[in-house]
Coordinates of C-alpha atoms in Angstrom, one line a residue:
X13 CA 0.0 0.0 0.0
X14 CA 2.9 2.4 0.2
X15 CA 4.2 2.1 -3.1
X16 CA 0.8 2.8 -4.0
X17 CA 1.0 5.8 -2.1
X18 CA 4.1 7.1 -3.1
X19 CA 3.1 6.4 -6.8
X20 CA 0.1 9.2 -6.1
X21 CA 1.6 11.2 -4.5
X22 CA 4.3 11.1 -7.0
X23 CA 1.9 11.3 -9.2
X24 CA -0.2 14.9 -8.3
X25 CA 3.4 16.2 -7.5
X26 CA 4.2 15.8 -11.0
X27 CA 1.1 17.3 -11.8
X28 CA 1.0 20.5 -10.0
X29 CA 4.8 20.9 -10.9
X30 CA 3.5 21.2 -15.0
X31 CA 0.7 23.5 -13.8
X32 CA 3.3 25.7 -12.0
X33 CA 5.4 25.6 -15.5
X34 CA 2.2 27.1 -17.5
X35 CA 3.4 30.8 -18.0
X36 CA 0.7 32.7 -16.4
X37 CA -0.2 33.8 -20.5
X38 CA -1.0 30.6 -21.8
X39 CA -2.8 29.3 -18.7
X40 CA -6.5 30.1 -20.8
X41 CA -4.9 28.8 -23.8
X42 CA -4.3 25.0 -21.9
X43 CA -6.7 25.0 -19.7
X44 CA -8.6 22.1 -22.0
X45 CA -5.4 20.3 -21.3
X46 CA -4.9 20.5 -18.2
X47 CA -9.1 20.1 -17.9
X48 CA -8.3 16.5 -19.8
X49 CA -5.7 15.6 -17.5
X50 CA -7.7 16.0 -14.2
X51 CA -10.7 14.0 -16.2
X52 CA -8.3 11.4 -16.7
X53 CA -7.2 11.5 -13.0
X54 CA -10.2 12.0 -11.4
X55 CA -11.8 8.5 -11.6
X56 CA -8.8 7.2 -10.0
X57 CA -8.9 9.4 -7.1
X58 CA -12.2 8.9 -6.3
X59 CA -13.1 5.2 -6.9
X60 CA -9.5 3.2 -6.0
X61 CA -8.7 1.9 -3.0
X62 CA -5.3 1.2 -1.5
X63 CA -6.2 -1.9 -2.8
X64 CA -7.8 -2.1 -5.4
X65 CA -6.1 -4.3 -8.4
X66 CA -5.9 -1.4 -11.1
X67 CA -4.5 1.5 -8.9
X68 CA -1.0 0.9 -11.0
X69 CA -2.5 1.0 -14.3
X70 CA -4.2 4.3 -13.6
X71 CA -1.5 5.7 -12.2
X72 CA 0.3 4.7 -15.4
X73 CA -2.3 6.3 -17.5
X74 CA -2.8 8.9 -15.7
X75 CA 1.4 9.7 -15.4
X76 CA 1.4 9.3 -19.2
X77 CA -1.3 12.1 -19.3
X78 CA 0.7 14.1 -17.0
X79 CA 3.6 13.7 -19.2
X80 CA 1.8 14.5 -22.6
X81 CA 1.1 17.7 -20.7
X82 CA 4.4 18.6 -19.4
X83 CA 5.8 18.1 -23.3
X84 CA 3.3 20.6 -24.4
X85 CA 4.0 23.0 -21.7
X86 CA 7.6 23.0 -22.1
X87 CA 7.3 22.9 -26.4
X88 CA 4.9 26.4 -26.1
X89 CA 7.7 27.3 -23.5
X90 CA 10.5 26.9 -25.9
X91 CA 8.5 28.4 -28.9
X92 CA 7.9 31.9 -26.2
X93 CA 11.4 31.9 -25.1
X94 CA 12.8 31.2 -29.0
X95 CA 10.7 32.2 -31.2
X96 CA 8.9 35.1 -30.0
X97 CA 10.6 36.3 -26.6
X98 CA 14.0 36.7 -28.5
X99 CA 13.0 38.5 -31.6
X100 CA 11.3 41.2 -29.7
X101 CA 14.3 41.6 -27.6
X102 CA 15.9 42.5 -31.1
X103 CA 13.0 44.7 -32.0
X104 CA 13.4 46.5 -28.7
X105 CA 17.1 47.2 -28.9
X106 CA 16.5 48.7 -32.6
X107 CA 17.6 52.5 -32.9
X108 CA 15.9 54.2 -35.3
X109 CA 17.8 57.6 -34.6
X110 CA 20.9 58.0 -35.4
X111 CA 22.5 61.2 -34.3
X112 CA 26.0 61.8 -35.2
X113 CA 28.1 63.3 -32.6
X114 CA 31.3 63.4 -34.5
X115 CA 29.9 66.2 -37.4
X116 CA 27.5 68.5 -37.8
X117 CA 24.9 68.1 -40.5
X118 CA 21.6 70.3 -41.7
X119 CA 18.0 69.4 -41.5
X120 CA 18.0 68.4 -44.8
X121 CA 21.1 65.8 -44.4
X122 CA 19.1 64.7 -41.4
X123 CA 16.3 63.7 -42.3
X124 CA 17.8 62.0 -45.9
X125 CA 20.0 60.3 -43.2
X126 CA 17.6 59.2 -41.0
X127 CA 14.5 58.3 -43.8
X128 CA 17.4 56.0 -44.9
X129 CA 18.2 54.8 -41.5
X130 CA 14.2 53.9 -41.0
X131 CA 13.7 51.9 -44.8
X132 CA 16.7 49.7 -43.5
X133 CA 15.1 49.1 -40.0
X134 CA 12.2 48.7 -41.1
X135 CA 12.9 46.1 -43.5
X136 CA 14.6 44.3 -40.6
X137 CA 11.4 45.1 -37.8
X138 CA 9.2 43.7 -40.2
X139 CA 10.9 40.6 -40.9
X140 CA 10.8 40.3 -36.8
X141 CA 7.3 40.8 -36.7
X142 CA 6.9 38.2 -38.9
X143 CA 8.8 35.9 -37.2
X144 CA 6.7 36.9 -34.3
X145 CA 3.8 36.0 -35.9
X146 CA 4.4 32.7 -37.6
X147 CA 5.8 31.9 -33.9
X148 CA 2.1 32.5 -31.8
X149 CA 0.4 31.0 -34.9
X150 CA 2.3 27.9 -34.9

């Protein structure tokens, strides 16, 4: 009966351990997943016994559940952190001024300067954002 025991408690430990990995922005976005798992564990909880002869094949399917879970938490984790998290970092450290302090220059030179300076980055922020994109639609 203690192996049984540690097995569930093993078991709900893994559990709230993937629910503590959900980034607080995605928890709407799993919550049918982590609704499915607790469907899937609920049964168990409820109707075994300490005895009861299917306890380790529940906690089996129920652990595979878990697991199936905890790969989709940590793949959306990777895809934030990769995908999205580090192209806006780029985005955010993008200067769109640039102000000379080696030379003077007129308002005219300016603004050819900097018009130029904004098609470049802006070919480069828009490729980001797209990158962005593809990232939450995938």
């Amino acid at each position: 009966h203690k192996g049984n025991f540690l097995a569930i408690t093993d078991l709900l430990s893994r559990f709230e351990a993937v629910q503590g990995a959900i980034p607080p922005t995605a928890r709407e976005l799993l919550g049918p997943a982590v609704q499915s798992v607790r469907r899937r564990m609920w049964p168990g909880l409820r109707t075994h016994t300490w005895t009861s002869l299917r306890i380790q094949h529940w906690v089996a399917d129920a652990g595979a559940e878990v697991e199936r879970l905890r790969g989709l938490v940590q793949r959306l984790a990777d895809l934030v952190d990769l995908r999205v998290q580090r192209n806006l970092g780029l985005v955010a450290k993008t200067v769109l001024v640039d102000l000379p302090k080696d030379r003077g220059f007129t308002l005219d030179q300016f603004v050819q300067a900097q018009q130029a300076r904004v098609r470049t980055e802006g070919r480069a922020l828009a490729s980001k954002n797209a990158e962005v994109e593809a990232a939450v639609a995938d």
